[in-house]
XYZ file of N, CA, C and O in Angstrom:
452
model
N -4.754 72.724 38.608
C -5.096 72.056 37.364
C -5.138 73.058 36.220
O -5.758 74.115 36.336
N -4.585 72.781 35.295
C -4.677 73.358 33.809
C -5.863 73.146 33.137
O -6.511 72.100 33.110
N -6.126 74.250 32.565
C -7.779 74.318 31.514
C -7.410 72.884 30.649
O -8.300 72.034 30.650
N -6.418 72.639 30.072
C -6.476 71.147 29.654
C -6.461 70.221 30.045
O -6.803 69.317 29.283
N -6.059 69.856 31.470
C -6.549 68.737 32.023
C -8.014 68.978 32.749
O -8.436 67.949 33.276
N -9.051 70.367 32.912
C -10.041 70.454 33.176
C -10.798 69.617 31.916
O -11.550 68.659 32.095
N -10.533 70.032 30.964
C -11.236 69.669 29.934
C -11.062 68.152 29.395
O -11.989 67.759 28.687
N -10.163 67.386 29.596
C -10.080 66.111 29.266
C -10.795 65.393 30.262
O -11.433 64.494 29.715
N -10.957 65.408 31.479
C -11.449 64.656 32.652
C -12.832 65.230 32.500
O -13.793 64.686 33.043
N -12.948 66.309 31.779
C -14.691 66.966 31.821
C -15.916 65.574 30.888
O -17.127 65.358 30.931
N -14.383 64.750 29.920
C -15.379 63.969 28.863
C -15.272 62.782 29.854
O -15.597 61.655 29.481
N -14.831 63.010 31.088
C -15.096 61.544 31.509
C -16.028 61.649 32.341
O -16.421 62.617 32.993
N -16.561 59.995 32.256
C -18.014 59.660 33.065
C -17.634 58.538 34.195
O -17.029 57.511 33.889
N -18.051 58.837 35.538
C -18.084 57.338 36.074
C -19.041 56.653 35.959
O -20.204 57.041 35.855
N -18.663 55.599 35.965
C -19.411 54.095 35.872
C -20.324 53.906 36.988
O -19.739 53.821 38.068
N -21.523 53.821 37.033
C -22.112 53.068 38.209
C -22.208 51.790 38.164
O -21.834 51.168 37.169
N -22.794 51.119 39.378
C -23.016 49.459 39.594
C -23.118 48.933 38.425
O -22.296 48.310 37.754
N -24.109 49.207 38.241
C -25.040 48.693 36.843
C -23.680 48.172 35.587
O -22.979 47.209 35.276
N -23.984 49.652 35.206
C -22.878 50.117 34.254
C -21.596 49.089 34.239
O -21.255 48.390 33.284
N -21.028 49.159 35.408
C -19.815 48.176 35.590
C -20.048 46.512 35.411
O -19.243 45.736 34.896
N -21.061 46.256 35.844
C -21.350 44.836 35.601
C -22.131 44.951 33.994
O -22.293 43.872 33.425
N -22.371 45.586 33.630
C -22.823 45.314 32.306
C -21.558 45.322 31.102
O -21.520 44.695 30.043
N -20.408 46.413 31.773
C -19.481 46.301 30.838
C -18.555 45.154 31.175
O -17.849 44.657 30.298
N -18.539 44.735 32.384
C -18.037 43.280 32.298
C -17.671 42.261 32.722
O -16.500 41.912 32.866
N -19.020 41.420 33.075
C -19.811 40.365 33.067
C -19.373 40.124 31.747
O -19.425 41.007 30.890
N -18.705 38.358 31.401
C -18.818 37.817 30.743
C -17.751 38.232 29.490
O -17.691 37.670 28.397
N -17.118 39.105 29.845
C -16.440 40.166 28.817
C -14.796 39.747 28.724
O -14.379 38.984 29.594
N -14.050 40.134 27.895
C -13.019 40.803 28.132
C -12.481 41.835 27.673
O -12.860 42.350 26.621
N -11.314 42.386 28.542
C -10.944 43.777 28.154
C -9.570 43.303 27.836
O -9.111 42.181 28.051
N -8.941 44.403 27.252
C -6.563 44.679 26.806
C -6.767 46.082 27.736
O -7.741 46.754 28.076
N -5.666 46.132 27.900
C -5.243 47.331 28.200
C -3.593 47.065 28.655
O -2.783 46.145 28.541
N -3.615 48.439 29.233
C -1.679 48.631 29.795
C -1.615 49.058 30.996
O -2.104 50.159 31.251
N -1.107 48.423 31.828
C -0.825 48.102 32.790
C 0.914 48.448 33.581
O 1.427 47.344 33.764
N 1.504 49.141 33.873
C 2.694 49.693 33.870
C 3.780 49.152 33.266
O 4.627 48.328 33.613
N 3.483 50.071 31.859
C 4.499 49.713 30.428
C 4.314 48.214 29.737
O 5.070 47.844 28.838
N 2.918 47.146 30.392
C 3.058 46.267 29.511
C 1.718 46.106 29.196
O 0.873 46.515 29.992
N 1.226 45.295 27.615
C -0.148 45.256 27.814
C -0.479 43.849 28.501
O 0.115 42.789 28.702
N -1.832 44.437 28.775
C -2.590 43.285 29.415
C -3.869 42.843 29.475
O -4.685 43.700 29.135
N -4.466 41.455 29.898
C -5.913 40.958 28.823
C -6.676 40.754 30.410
O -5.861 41.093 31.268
N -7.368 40.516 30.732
C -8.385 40.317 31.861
C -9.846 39.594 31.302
O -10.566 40.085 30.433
N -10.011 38.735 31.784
C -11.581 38.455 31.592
C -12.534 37.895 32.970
O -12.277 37.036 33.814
N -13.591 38.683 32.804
C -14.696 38.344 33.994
C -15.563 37.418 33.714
O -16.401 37.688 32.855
N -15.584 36.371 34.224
C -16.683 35.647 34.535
C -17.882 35.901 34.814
O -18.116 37.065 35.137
N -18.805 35.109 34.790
C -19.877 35.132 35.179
C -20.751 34.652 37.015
O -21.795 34.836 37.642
N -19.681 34.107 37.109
C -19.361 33.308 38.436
C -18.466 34.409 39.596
O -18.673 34.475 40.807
N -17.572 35.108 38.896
C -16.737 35.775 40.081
C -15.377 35.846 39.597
O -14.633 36.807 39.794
N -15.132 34.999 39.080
C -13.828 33.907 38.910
C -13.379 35.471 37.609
O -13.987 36.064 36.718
N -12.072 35.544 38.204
C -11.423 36.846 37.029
C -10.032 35.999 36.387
O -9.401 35.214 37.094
N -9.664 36.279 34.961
C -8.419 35.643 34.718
C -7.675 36.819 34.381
O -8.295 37.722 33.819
N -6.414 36.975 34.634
C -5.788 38.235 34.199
C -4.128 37.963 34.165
O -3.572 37.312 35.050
N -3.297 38.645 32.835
C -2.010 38.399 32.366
C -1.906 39.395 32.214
O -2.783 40.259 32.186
N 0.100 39.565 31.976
C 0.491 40.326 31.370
C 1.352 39.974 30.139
O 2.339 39.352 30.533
N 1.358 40.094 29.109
C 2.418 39.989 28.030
C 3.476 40.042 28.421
O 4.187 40.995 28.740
N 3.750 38.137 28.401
C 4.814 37.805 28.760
C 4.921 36.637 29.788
O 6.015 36.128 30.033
N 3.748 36.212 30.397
C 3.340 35.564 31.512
C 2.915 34.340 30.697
O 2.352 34.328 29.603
N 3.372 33.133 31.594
C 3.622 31.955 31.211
C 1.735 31.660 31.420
O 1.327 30.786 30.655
N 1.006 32.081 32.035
C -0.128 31.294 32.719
C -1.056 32.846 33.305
O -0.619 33.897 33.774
N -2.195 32.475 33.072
C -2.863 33.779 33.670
C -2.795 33.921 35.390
O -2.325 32.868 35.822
N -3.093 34.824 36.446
C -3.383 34.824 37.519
C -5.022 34.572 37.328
O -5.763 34.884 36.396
N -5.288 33.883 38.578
C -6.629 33.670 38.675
C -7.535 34.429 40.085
O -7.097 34.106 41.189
N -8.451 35.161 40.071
C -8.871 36.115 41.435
C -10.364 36.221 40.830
O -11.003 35.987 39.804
N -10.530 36.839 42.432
C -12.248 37.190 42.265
C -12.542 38.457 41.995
O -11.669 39.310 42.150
N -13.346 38.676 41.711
C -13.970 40.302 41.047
C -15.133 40.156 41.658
O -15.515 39.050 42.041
N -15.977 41.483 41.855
C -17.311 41.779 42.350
C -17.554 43.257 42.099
O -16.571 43.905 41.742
N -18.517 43.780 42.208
C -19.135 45.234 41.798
C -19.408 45.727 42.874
O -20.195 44.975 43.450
N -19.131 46.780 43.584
C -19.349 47.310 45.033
C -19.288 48.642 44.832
O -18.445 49.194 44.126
N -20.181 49.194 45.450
C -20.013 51.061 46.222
C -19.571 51.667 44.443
O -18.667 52.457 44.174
N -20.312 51.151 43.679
C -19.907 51.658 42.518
C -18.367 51.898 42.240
O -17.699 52.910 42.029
N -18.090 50.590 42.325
C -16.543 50.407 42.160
C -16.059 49.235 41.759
O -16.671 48.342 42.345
N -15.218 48.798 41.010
C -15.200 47.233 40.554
C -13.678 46.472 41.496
O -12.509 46.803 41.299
N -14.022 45.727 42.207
C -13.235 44.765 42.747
C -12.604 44.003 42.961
O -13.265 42.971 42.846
N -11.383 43.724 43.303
C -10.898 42.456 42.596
C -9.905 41.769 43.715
O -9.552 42.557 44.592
N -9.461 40.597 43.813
C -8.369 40.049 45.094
C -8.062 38.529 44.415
O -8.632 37.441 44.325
N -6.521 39.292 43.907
C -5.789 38.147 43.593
C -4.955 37.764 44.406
O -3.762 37.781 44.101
N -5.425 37.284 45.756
C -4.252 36.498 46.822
C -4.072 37.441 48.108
O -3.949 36.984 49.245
N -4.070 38.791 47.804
C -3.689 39.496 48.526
C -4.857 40.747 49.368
O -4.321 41.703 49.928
N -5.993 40.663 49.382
C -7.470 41.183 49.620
C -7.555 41.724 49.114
O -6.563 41.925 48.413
N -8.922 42.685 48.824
C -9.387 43.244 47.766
C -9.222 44.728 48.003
O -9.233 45.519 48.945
N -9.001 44.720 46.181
C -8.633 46.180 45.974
C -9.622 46.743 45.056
O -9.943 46.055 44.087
N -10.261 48.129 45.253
C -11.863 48.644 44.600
C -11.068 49.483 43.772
O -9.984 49.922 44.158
N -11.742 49.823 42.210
C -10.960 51.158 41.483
C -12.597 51.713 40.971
O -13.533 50.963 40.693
N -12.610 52.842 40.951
C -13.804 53.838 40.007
C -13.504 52.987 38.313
O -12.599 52.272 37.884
N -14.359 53.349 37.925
C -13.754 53.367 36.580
C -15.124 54.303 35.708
O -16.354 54.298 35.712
N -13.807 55.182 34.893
C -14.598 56.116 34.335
C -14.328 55.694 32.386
O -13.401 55.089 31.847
N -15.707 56.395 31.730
C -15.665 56.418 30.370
C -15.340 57.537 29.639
O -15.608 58.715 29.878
N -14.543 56.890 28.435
C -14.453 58.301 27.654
C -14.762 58.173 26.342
O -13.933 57.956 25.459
N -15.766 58.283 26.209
C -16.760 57.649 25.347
C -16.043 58.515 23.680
O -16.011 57.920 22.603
N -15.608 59.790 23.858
C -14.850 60.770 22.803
C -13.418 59.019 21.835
O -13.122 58.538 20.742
N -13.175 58.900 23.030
C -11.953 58.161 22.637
C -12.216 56.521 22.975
O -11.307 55.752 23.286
N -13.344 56.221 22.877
C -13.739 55.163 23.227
C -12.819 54.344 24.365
O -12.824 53.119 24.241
N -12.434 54.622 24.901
C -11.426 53.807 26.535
C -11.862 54.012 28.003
O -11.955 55.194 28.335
N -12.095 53.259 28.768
C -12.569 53.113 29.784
C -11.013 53.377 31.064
O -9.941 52.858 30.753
N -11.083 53.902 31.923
C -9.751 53.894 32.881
C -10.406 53.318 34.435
O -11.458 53.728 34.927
N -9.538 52.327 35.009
C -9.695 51.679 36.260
C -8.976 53.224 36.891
O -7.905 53.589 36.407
N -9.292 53.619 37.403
C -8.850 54.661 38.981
C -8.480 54.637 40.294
O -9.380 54.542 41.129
N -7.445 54.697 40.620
C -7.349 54.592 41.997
C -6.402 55.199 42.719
O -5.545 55.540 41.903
N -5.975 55.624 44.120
C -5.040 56.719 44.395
C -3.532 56.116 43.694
O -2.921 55.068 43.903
N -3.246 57.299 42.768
C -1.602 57.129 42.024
C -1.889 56.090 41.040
O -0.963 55.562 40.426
N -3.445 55.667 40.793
C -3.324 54.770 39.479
C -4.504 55.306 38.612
O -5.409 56.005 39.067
N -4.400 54.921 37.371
C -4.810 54.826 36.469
C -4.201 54.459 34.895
O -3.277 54.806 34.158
N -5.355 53.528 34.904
C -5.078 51.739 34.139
C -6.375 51.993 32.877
O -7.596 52.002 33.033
N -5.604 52.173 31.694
C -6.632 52.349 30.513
C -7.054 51.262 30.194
O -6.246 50.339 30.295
N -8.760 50.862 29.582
C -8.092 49.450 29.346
C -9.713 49.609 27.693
O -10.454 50.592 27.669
N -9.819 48.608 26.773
C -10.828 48.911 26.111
C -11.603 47.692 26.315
O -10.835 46.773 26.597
N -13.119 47.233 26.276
C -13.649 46.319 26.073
C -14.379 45.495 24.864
O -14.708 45.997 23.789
N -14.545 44.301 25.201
C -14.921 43.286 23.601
C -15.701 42.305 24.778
O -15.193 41.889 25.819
N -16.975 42.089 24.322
C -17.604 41.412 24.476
C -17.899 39.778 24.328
O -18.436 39.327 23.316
N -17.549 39.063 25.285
C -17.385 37.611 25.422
C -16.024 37.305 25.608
O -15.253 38.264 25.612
N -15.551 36.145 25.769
C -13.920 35.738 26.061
C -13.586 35.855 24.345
O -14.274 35.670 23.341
N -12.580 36.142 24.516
C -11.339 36.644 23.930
C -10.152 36.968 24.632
O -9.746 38.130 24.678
N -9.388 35.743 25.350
C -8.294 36.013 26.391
C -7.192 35.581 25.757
O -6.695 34.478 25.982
N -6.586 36.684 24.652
C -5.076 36.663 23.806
C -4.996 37.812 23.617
O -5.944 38.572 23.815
N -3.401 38.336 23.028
C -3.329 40.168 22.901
C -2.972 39.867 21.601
O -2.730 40.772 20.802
């Protein structure tokens, strides 16, 4: 690793339980998603809606908060990512081996880009 990628990952924070359900419960986030953007919103119930720009209809899946990790299984079982803050640049990143998924949050539904 390079002193500059020491130092960019140094401003990041992970998320605990808490943390993750507080940022979003009830929320939605945009972000980009490989080369396209994309909108997600969590319920309060479980129930996750999530598109990509360009998609006729959202996918619909469950989300849950686990092992300090946020969860999700649209059809295919569930997949956990870290997600860390970077509070410098205000953007949050989902994590996971060979991924990472920027995404920002807004509080309450707002599911359009």
């Amino acid at each position: 690793l390079s002193v500059m990628t020491l130092n960019s990952q140094a401003s990041e924070v992970e998320l605990n339980e808490a943390k993750i359900n507080e940022l979003l419960t009830g929320n939605t986030i945009s972000g980009v998603h490989y080369q396209k953007k994309t909108v997600q919103y969590f319920s309060k119930t479980g129930l996750t809606l999530w598109a990509a720009e360009g998609d006729k209809e959202p996918s619909e899946g469950d989300w849950k908060v686990e092992g300090n990790k946020y969860c999700s299984d649209f059809g295919s079982g569930w997949g956990c990512y870290k997600i860390v803050s970077d509070k410098k640049q205000g953007v949050y990143y989902f994590l996971g081996p060979d991924f990472r998924a920027p995404f920002i949050s807004e509080q309450g539904y707002h599911f359009q880009f």
